[in-house]
Amino acid sequence: MRITTLPLSVLLVAAVSAPDTVRIAPPYLDAPEMAAQRALPHGTLHSVIMHSRDSRIYPGIRQRDNAVTQRRDAYGNRIAAPADEASEAASYRREVFVYIPAGYRHGTVAPLLVVQDGRDYAARVTAALDSLIAARRVPPIVAVMIQSGGGDAQGSERGLEYDTVSGRYAEFVEREVLPRVTALYGVRFTRNPALRAAMGGSSGASAAFAMAWFHPEWYGKVLSYSGTFVNQASPVDPASPRGAWDFHARLIPDSPHKPIRMWMEVGSKDLHWQDPESTYHNWPMANDRMAAALRANGYDYRYVVAENAAHVDGNVIAQTLPGALEWLWRDDVHATRSRALLAQAPRAVIE
């Protein structure tokens, strides 16, 4: 794997011939595109609440607190438990944020960015897209930023949605979330996977990759921060006994190439960075292996290692997010056509 160390001002949007892996180092400073600029046309941010009672795919669970779910290995990692011992039925409510770019015409087909843990990213994604769209550096993307159903890790609703190695979460987005957004805001989404991206941090990143992996007919781009490509699925699935670790250990190497482009980041001091491989819970190791698997199998990817950065490091995100989005959309012919359409569209902000 080719590794290049770049200065703070590294330009993460690079030619196709550039190295696959870059290293960045502190101090991490916000990219200029993240600053609010009054002169730019601004998209609008909406939100809607979705309830577990309305979902056929995720009716709702929560993590039990008992001796079984409190078990840890020698390095502090949770140990998977049978579903009936780890979880119980419970209701939830989730907020979905929808960013609609300035100039969007109701009913027209738009590129799509789906973001997990949406509340954590709504402000940052909005700022980045406002700047990039105004500069014609990405197409006029609609972002649908979805909060999880709650909790974290094994036995929780969030863990079920994000850490399960299957296409179930993508199906939830397609069948229950996006139709709701279309009904409320008149937004139509392209069916072209090359114009549809999934993004997330931590388990939200492994969910984003699973969306593209199991449904490449829907999603062709992935943006990952500190991806949880480790063994965190619960209950254990015989088809992927090491959870998302199996993406790089088995699924990518042993499967035909899929049309997926991926931008991914990890901190050198990310979670469990000193744990041995036998735990299947070392985040830097897992992301290193993920990048190696993508490279060995001919995928279009960019891997950013942030020196001394922690898990889903906010400073790293603020520095790299605009460049990551631009890199993902860098040479799409359809994106170029979308930019031309945007140039002809009115600049009024849609309420």
Tab-separated table of N, CA and C in Angstrom, residues 165-289:
chain	number	residue	atom	x	y	z
A	165	VAL	N	-24.605	-7.116	9.843
A	165	VAL	CA	-23.999	-7.237	8.514
A	165	VAL	C	-25.039	-7.801	7.555
A	166	SER	N	-25.864	-6.916	7.038
A	166	SER	CA	-26.943	-7.319	6.133
A	166	SER	C	-27.455	-6.089	5.390
A	167	GLY	N	-28.419	-6.292	4.512
A	167	GLY	CA	-29.024	-5.192	3.775
A	167	GLY	C	-30.252	-4.618	4.444
A	168	ARG	N	-30.552	-5.049	5.665
A	168	ARG	CA	-31.799	-4.661	6.317
A	168	ARG	C	-31.905	-3.153	6.526
A	169	TYR	N	-30.837	-2.511	6.965
A	169	TYR	CA	-30.912	-1.073	7.227
A	169	TYR	C	-31.136	-0.287	5.926
A	170	ALA	N	-30.453	-0.676	4.858
A	170	ALA	CA	-30.673	-0.012	3.572
A	170	ALA	C	-32.123	-0.157	3.133
A	171	GLU	N	-32.696	-1.298	3.396
A	171	GLU	CA	-34.098	-1.528	3.030
A	171	GLU	C	-35.027	-0.653	3.856
A	172	PHE	N	-34.684	-0.445	5.115
A	172	PHE	CA	-35.454	0.471	5.955
A	172	PHE	C	-35.410	1.886	5.388
A	173	VAL	N	-34.229	2.331	4.992
A	173	VAL	CA	-34.090	3.675	4.429
A	173	VAL	C	-34.921	3.798	3.152
A	174	GLU	N	-34.810	2.820	2.275
A	174	GLU	CA	-35.487	2.896	0.982
A	174	GLU	C	-37.004	2.787	1.103
A	175	ARG	N	-37.471	1.941	1.999
A	175	ARG	CA	-38.905	1.636	2.054
A	175	ARG	C	-39.682	2.492	3.037
A	176	GLU	N	-38.987	3.008	4.069
A	176	GLU	CA	-39.727	3.734	5.097
A	176	GLU	C	-39.309	5.193	5.247
A	177	VAL	N	-38.031	5.499	5.055
A	177	VAL	CA	-37.568	6.872	5.280
A	177	VAL	C	-37.720	7.733	4.033
A	178	LEU	N	-37.138	7.312	2.931
A	178	LEU	CA	-37.155	8.147	1.730
A	178	LEU	C	-38.570	8.413	1.214
A	179	PRO	N	-39.476	7.430	1.213
A	179	PRO	CA	-40.845	7.754	0.791
A	179	PRO	C	-41.502	8.807	1.683
A	180	ARG	N	-41.176	8.779	2.972
A	180	ARG	CA	-41.723	9.796	3.891
A	180	ARG	C	-41.186	11.183	3.528
A	181	VAL	N	-39.907	11.259	3.221
A	181	VAL	CA	-39.306	12.530	2.836
A	181	VAL	C	-39.930	13.049	1.547
A	182	THR	N	-40.113	12.173	0.590
A	182	THR	CA	-40.736	12.581	-0.673
A	182	THR	C	-42.151	13.094	-0.452
A	183	ALA	N	-42.909	12.402	0.378
A	183	ALA	CA	-44.295	12.810	0.637
A	183	ALA	C	-44.372	14.163	1.332
A	184	LEU	N	-43.439	14.434	2.238
A	184	LEU	CA	-43.481	15.674	3.013
A	184	LEU	C	-42.929	16.873	2.256
A	185	TYR	N	-41.858	16.668	1.479
A	185	TYR	CA	-41.124	17.803	0.926
A	185	TYR	C	-41.066	17.828	-0.598
A	186	GLY	N	-41.693	16.878	-1.244
A	186	GLY	CA	-41.732	16.890	-2.692
A	186	GLY	C	-40.390	16.611	-3.352
A	187	VAL	N	-39.476	15.972	-2.628
A	187	VAL	CA	-38.152	15.675	-3.159
A	187	VAL	C	-38.171	14.291	-3.811
A	188	ARG	N	-37.627	14.220	-5.028
A	188	ARG	CA	-37.473	12.935	-5.702
A	188	ARG	C	-35.995	12.595	-5.781
A	189	PHE	N	-35.690	11.325	-5.587
A	189	PHE	CA	-34.297	10.894	-5.544
A	189	PHE	C	-33.947	10.077	-6.779
A	190	THR	N	-32.748	10.323	-7.299
A	190	THR	CA	-32.259	9.539	-8.416
A	190	THR	C	-32.182	8.065	-8.038
A	191	ARG	N	-32.350	7.212	-9.033
A	191	ARG	CA	-32.171	5.776	-8.831
A	191	ARG	C	-30.778	5.332	-9.276
A	192	ASN	N	-29.982	6.264	-9.754
A	192	ASN	CA	-28.636	5.944	-10.211
A	192	ASN	C	-27.710	5.807	-9.006
A	193	PRO	N	-27.178	4.615	-8.719
A	193	PRO	CA	-26.342	4.437	-7.522
A	193	PRO	C	-25.069	5.278	-7.549
A	194	ALA	N	-24.605	5.669	-8.735
A	194	ALA	CA	-23.406	6.507	-8.825
A	194	ALA	C	-23.657	7.908	-8.286
A	195	LEU	N	-24.922	8.259	-8.101
A	195	LEU	CA	-25.280	9.575	-7.570
A	195	LEU	C	-25.906	9.471	-6.183
A	196	ARG	N	-25.701	8.325	-5.539
A	196	ARG	CA	-26.271	8.108	-4.203
A	196	ARG	C	-25.153	7.643	-3.266
A	197	ALA	N	-24.999	8.344	-2.142
A	197	ALA	CA	-23.922	8.057	-1.197
A	197	ALA	C	-24.488	7.796	0.190
A	198	ALA	N	-23.756	7.000	0.966
A	198	ALA	CA	-24.082	6.749	2.375
A	198	ALA	C	-22.875	7.153	3.215
A	199	MET	N	-23.143	7.778	4.361
A	199	MET	CA	-22.078	8.328	5.195
A	199	MET	C	-22.356	8.035	6.665
A	200	GLY	N	-21.293	7.905	7.446
A	200	GLY	CA	-21.466	7.757	8.886
A	200	GLY	C	-20.137	7.701	9.599
A	201	GLY	N	-20.199	7.752	10.915
A	201	GLY	CA	-19.031	7.607	11.762
A	201	GLY	C	-19.233	6.438	12.709
A	202	SER	N	-18.160	5.719	13.006
A	202	SER	CA	-18.216	4.594	13.924
A	202	SER	C	-19.145	3.513	13.353
A	203	SER	N	-20.124	3.050	14.144
A	203	SER	CA	-21.053	2.043	13.629
A	203	SER	C	-21.884	2.586	12.474
A	204	GLY	N	-22.111	3.900	12.459
A	204	GLY	CA	-22.817	4.501	11.328
A	204	GLY	C	-22.051	4.350	10.032
A	205	ALA	N	-20.712	4.265	10.133
A	205	ALA	CA	-19.898	4.066	8.941
A	205	ALA	C	-19.984	2.626	8.446
A	206	SER	N	-19.977	1.670	9.364
A	206	SER	CA	-20.122	0.283	8.922
A	206	SER	C	-21.511	0.069	8.328
A	207	ALA	N	-22.513	0.765	8.858
A	207	ALA	CA	-23.851	0.704	8.270
A	207	ALA	C	-23.839	1.285	6.864
A	208	ALA	N	-23.109	2.388	6.674
A	208	ALA	CA	-23.030	3.009	5.351
A	208	ALA	C	-22.410	2.050	4.345
A	209	PHE	N	-21.337	1.365	4.755
A	209	PHE	CA	-20.725	0.415	3.834
A	209	PHE	C	-21.660	-0.756	3.548
A	210	ALA	N	-22.353	-1.236	4.584
A	210	ALA	CA	-23.292	-2.343	4.375
A	210	ALA	C	-24.392	-1.953	3.392
A	211	MET	N	-24.818	-0.687	3.440
A	211	MET	CA	-25.844	-0.223	2.497
A	211	MET	C	-25.376	-0.413	1.062
A	212	ALA	N	-24.127	-0.019	0.792
A	212	ALA	CA	-23.600	-0.140	-0.564
A	212	ALA	C	-23.246	-1.588	-0.906
A	213	TRP	N	-22.718	-2.319	0.065
A	213	TRP	CA	-22.279	-3.690	-0.198
A	213	TRP	C	-23.447	-4.598	-0.541
A	214	PHE	N	-24.496	-4.539	0.259
A	214	PHE	CA	-25.631	-5.436	0.045
A	214	PHE	C	-26.633	-4.903	-0.972
A	215	HIS	N	-26.574	-3.597	-1.234
A	215	HIS	CA	-27.474	-3.016	-2.239
A	215	HIS	C	-26.715	-2.040	-3.136
A	216	PRO	N	-25.760	-2.555	-3.920
A	216	PRO	CA	-25.034	-1.670	-4.837
A	216	PRO	C	-25.918	-1.103	-5.932
A	217	GLU	N	-27.100	-1.673	-6.104
A	217	GLU	CA	-28.052	-1.101	-7.061
A	217	GLU	C	-28.667	0.195	-6.534
A	218	TRP	N	-28.479	0.467	-5.238
A	218	TRP	CA	-29.002	1.691	-4.621
A	218	TRP	C	-27.912	2.691	-4.279
A	219	TYR	N	-26.758	2.220	-3.804
A	219	TYR	CA	-25.712	3.116	-3.297
A	219	TYR	C	-24.358	2.747	-3.890
A	220	GLY	N	-23.681	3.760	-4.451
A	220	GLY	CA	-22.396	3.533	-5.077
A	220	GLY	C	-21.237	4.279	-4.437
A	221	LYS	N	-21.521	5.084	-3.400
A	221	LYS	CA	-20.476	5.861	-2.739
A	221	LYS	C	-20.624	5.703	-1.223
A	222	VAL	N	-19.468	5.686	-0.527
A	222	VAL	CA	-19.458	5.540	0.928
A	222	VAL	C	-18.454	6.526	1.515
A	223	LEU	N	-18.850	7.207	2.595
A	223	LEU	CA	-17.963	8.109	3.337
A	223	LEU	C	-17.936	7.629	4.782
A	224	SER	N	-16.739	7.276	5.267
A	224	SER	CA	-16.606	6.609	6.562
A	224	SER	C	-15.621	7.330	7.464
A	225	TYR	N	-16.038	7.649	8.685
A	225	TYR	CA	-15.148	8.141	9.729
A	225	TYR	C	-15.064	7.093	10.840
A	226	SER	N	-13.840	6.656	11.159
A	226	SER	CA	-13.619	5.685	12.242
A	226	SER	C	-14.566	4.494	12.129
A	227	GLY	N	-14.624	3.914	10.948
A	227	GLY	CA	-15.577	2.839	10.708
A	227	GLY	C	-15.444	1.672	11.674
A	228	THR	N	-16.572	1.201	12.174
A	228	THR	CA	-16.606	0.076	13.110
A	228	THR	C	-16.592	-1.232	12.318
A	229	PHE	N	-15.480	-1.477	11.644
A	229	PHE	CA	-15.327	-2.705	10.877
A	229	PHE	C	-14.728	-3.778	11.781
A	230	VAL	N	-15.380	-3.939	12.942
A	230	VAL	CA	-14.932	-4.844	13.992
A	230	VAL	C	-16.067	-5.792	14.352
A	231	ASN	N	-15.810	-6.661	15.302
A	231	ASN	CA	-16.805	-7.663	15.690
A	231	ASN	C	-17.729	-7.088	16.761
A	232	GLN	N	-18.783	-6.419	16.307
A	232	GLN	CA	-19.711	-5.810	17.264
A	232	GLN	C	-21.164	-6.201	16.994
A	233	ALA	N	-21.394	-7.105	16.072
A	233	ALA	CA	-22.757	-7.528	15.772
A	233	ALA	C	-23.302	-8.394	16.902
A	234	SER	N	-24.582	-8.242	17.185
A	234	SER	CA	-25.250	-9.053	18.198
A	234	SER	C	-26.735	-9.122	17.858
A	235	PRO	N	-27.308	-10.341	17.857
A	235	PRO	CA	-26.675	-11.631	18.146
A	235	PRO	C	-25.739	-12.065	17.017
A	236	VAL	N	-24.932	-13.083	17.283
A	236	VAL	CA	-23.993	-13.573	16.294
A	236	VAL	C	-24.742	-14.170	15.113
A	237	ASP	N	-24.311	-13.799	13.915
A	237	ASP	CA	-24.894	-14.320	12.684
A	237	ASP	C	-23.916	-15.335	12.088
A	238	PRO	N	-24.324	-16.592	11.916
A	238	PRO	CA	-23.408	-17.591	11.351
A	238	PRO	C	-22.857	-17.193	9.989
A	239	ALA	N	-23.584	-16.348	9.250
A	239	ALA	CA	-23.115	-15.916	7.940
A	239	ALA	C	-21.954	-14.929	8.043
A	240	SER	N	-21.839	-14.240	9.178
A	240	SER	CA	-20.727	-13.301	9.417
A	240	SER	C	-20.382	-13.359	10.901
A	241	PRO	N	-19.758	-14.440	11.351
A	241	PRO	CA	-19.537	-14.671	12.784
A	241	PRO	C	-18.650	-13.638	13.463
A	242	ARG	N	-17.859	-12.898	12.694
A	242	ARG	CA	-17.030	-11.834	13.273
A	242	ARG	C	-17.593	-10.444	12.979
A	243	GLY	N	-18.885	-10.385	12.703
A	243	GLY	CA	-19.523	-9.099	12.453
A	243	GLY	C	-18.896	-8.378	11.279
A	244	ALA	N	-18.751	-7.047	11.401
A	244	ALA	CA	-18.215	-6.246	10.302
A	244	ALA	C	-16.739	-6.507	10.050
A	245	TRP	N	-16.038	-7.185	10.951
A	245	TRP	CA	-14.660	-7.597	10.679
A	245	TRP	C	-14.615	-8.467	9.429
A	246	ASP	N	-15.705	-9.205	9.188
A	246	ASP	CA	-15.748	-10.099	8.034
A	246	ASP	C	-15.782	-9.360	6.701
A	247	PHE	N	-16.107	-8.061	6.703
A	247	PHE	CA	-16.049	-7.327	5.441
A	247	PHE	C	-14.659	-7.425	4.830
A	248	HIS	N	-13.630	-7.095	5.620
A	248	HIS	CA	-12.272	-7.100	5.073
A	248	HIS	C	-11.603	-8.463	5.156
A	249	ALA	N	-12.035	-9.310	6.120
A	249	ALA	CA	-11.412	-10.618	6.275
A	249	ALA	C	-11.906	-11.623	5.248
A	250	ARG	N	-13.167	-11.467	4.808
A	250	ARG	CA	-13.726	-12.505	3.949
A	250	ARG	C	-14.607	-11.982	2.815
A	251	LEU	N	-15.527	-11.074	3.128
A	251	LEU	CA	-16.536	-10.707	2.129
A	251	LEU	C	-15.935	-9.982	0.928
A	252	ILE	N	-15.119	-8.957	1.152
A	252	ILE	CA	-14.524	-8.240	0.023
A	252	ILE	C	-13.558	-9.137	-0.755
A	253	PRO	N	-12.640	-9.834	-0.087
A	253	PRO	CA	-11.708	-10.677	-0.847
A	253	PRO	C	-12.375	-11.808	-1.618
A	254	ASP	N	-13.472	-12.349	-1.087
A	254	ASP	CA	-14.064	-13.556	-1.676
A	254	ASP	C	-15.257	-13.271	-2.578
A	255	SER	N	-15.566	-12.006	-2.837
A	255	SER	CA	-16.746	-11.662	-3.633
A	255	SER	C	-16.346	-10.953	-4.922
A	256	PRO	N	-17.177	-11.056	-5.949
A	256	PRO	CA	-16.915	-10.284	-7.171
A	256	PRO	C	-16.886	-8.782	-6.872
A	257	HIS	N	-16.111	-8.059	-7.650
A	257	HIS	CA	-15.993	-6.613	-7.481
A	257	HIS	C	-17.360	-5.946	-7.615
A	258	LYS	N	-17.605	-4.969	-6.734
A	258	LYS	CA	-18.862	-4.223	-6.779
A	258	LYS	C	-18.565	-2.752	-7.095
A	259	PRO	N	-19.497	-2.050	-7.737
A	259	PRO	CA	-19.251	-0.655	-8.143
A	259	PRO	C	-19.382	0.322	-6.976
A	260	ILE	N	-18.402	0.276	-6.067
A	260	ILE	CA	-18.427	1.103	-4.861
A	260	ILE	C	-17.177	1.973	-4.825
A	261	ARG	N	-17.365	3.269	-4.598
A	261	ARG	CA	-16.258	4.204	-4.358
A	261	ARG	C	-16.306	4.591	-2.885
A	262	MET	N	-15.148	4.559	-2.200
A	262	MET	CA	-15.153	4.775	-0.753
A	262	MET	C	-14.067	5.743	-0.317
A	263	TRP	N	-14.455	6.719	0.496
A	263	TRP	CA	-13.520	7.596	1.218
A	263	TRP	C	-13.623	7.206	2.686
A	264	MET	N	-12.480	6.908	3.316
A	264	MET	CA	-12.515	6.428	4.695
A	264	MET	C	-11.382	7.039	5.508
A	265	GLU	N	-11.654	7.225	6.808
A	265	GLU	CA	-10.696	7.825	7.731
A	265	GLU	C	-10.669	7.029	9.018
A	266	VAL	N	-9.493	7.032	9.675
A	266	VAL	CA	-9.374	6.479	11.022
A	266	VAL	C	-8.329	7.297	11.771
A	267	GLY	N	-8.477	7.395	13.079
A	267	GLY	CA	-7.466	8.045	13.898
A	267	GLY	C	-6.402	7.049	14.326
A	268	SER	N	-5.154	7.486	14.383
A	268	SER	CA	-4.104	6.564	14.806
A	268	SER	C	-4.283	6.142	16.262
A	269	LYS	N	-4.997	6.952	17.036
A	269	LYS	CA	-5.304	6.611	18.435
A	269	LYS	C	-6.799	6.330	18.590
A	270	ASP	N	-7.360	5.711	17.579
A	270	ASP	CA	-8.784	5.377	17.595
A	270	ASP	C	-9.048	4.287	18.638
A	271	LEU	N	-10.294	3.872	18.736
A	271	LEU	CA	-10.692	2.934	19.785
A	271	LEU	C	-9.860	1.648	19.754
A	272	HIS	N	-9.430	1.243	20.944
A	272	HIS	CA	-8.737	-0.038	21.145
A	272	HIS	C	-7.538	-0.191	20.215
A	273	TRP	N	-6.828	0.897	19.981
A	273	TRP	CA	-5.722	0.879	19.026
A	273	TRP	C	-4.554	-0.005	19.473
A	274	GLN	N	-4.539	-0.398	20.745
A	274	GLN	CA	-3.468	-1.274	21.230
A	274	GLN	C	-3.910	-2.717	21.417
A	275	ASP	N	-5.170	-3.020	21.125
A	275	ASP	CA	-5.675	-4.377	21.323
A	275	ASP	C	-5.112	-5.332	20.272
A	276	PRO	N	-4.902	-6.605	20.630
A	276	PRO	CA	-4.392	-7.578	19.659
A	276	PRO	C	-5.463	-7.969	18.637
A	277	GLU	N	-5.020	-8.528	17.548
A	277	GLU	CA	-5.935	-8.934	16.486
A	277	GLU	C	-6.977	-9.935	16.977
A	278	SER	N	-6.616	-10.763	17.939
A	278	SER	CA	-7.515	-11.818	18.408
A	278	SER	C	-8.814	-11.284	18.985
A	279	THR	N	-8.848	-9.993	19.365
A	279	THR	CA	-10.091	-9.416	19.886
A	279	THR	C	-11.060	-9.039	18.776
A	280	TYR	N	-10.558	-8.871	17.553
A	280	TYR	CA	-11.358	-8.368	16.427
A	280	TYR	C	-12.012	-7.037	16.771
A	281	HIS	N	-11.305	-6.230	17.592
A	281	HIS	CA	-11.913	-4.988	18.081
A	281	HIS	C	-10.938	-3.806	18.044
A	282	ASN	N	-9.926	-3.879	17.221
A	282	ASN	CA	-8.953	-2.807	17.105
A	282	ASN	C	-9.332	-1.955	15.887
A	283	TRP	N	-9.793	-0.712	16.136
A	283	TRP	CA	-10.314	0.132	15.054
A	283	TRP	C	-9.248	0.494	14.007
A	284	PRO	N	-8.050	0.984	14.394
A	284	PRO	CA	-7.049	1.275	13.358
A	284	PRO	C	-6.673	0.036	12.549
A	285	MET	N	-6.508	-1.091	13.224
A	285	MET	CA	-6.178	-2.319	12.511
A	285	MET	C	-7.286	-2.697	11.536
A	286	ALA	N	-8.534	-2.608	11.993
A	286	ALA	CA	-9.661	-2.970	11.141
A	286	ALA	C	-9.734	-2.073	9.913
A	287	ASN	N	-9.507	-0.776	10.089
A	287	ASN	CA	-9.558	0.131	8.942
A	287	ASN	C	-8.363	-0.063	8.023
A	288	ASP	N	-7.178	-0.361	8.590
A	288	ASP	CA	-6.036	-0.712	7.756
A	288	ASP	C	-6.364	-1.927	6.884
A	289	ARG	N	-6.969	-2.933	7.506
A	289	ARG	CA	-7.315	-4.147	6.765
A	289	ARG	C	-8.394	-3.857	5.715
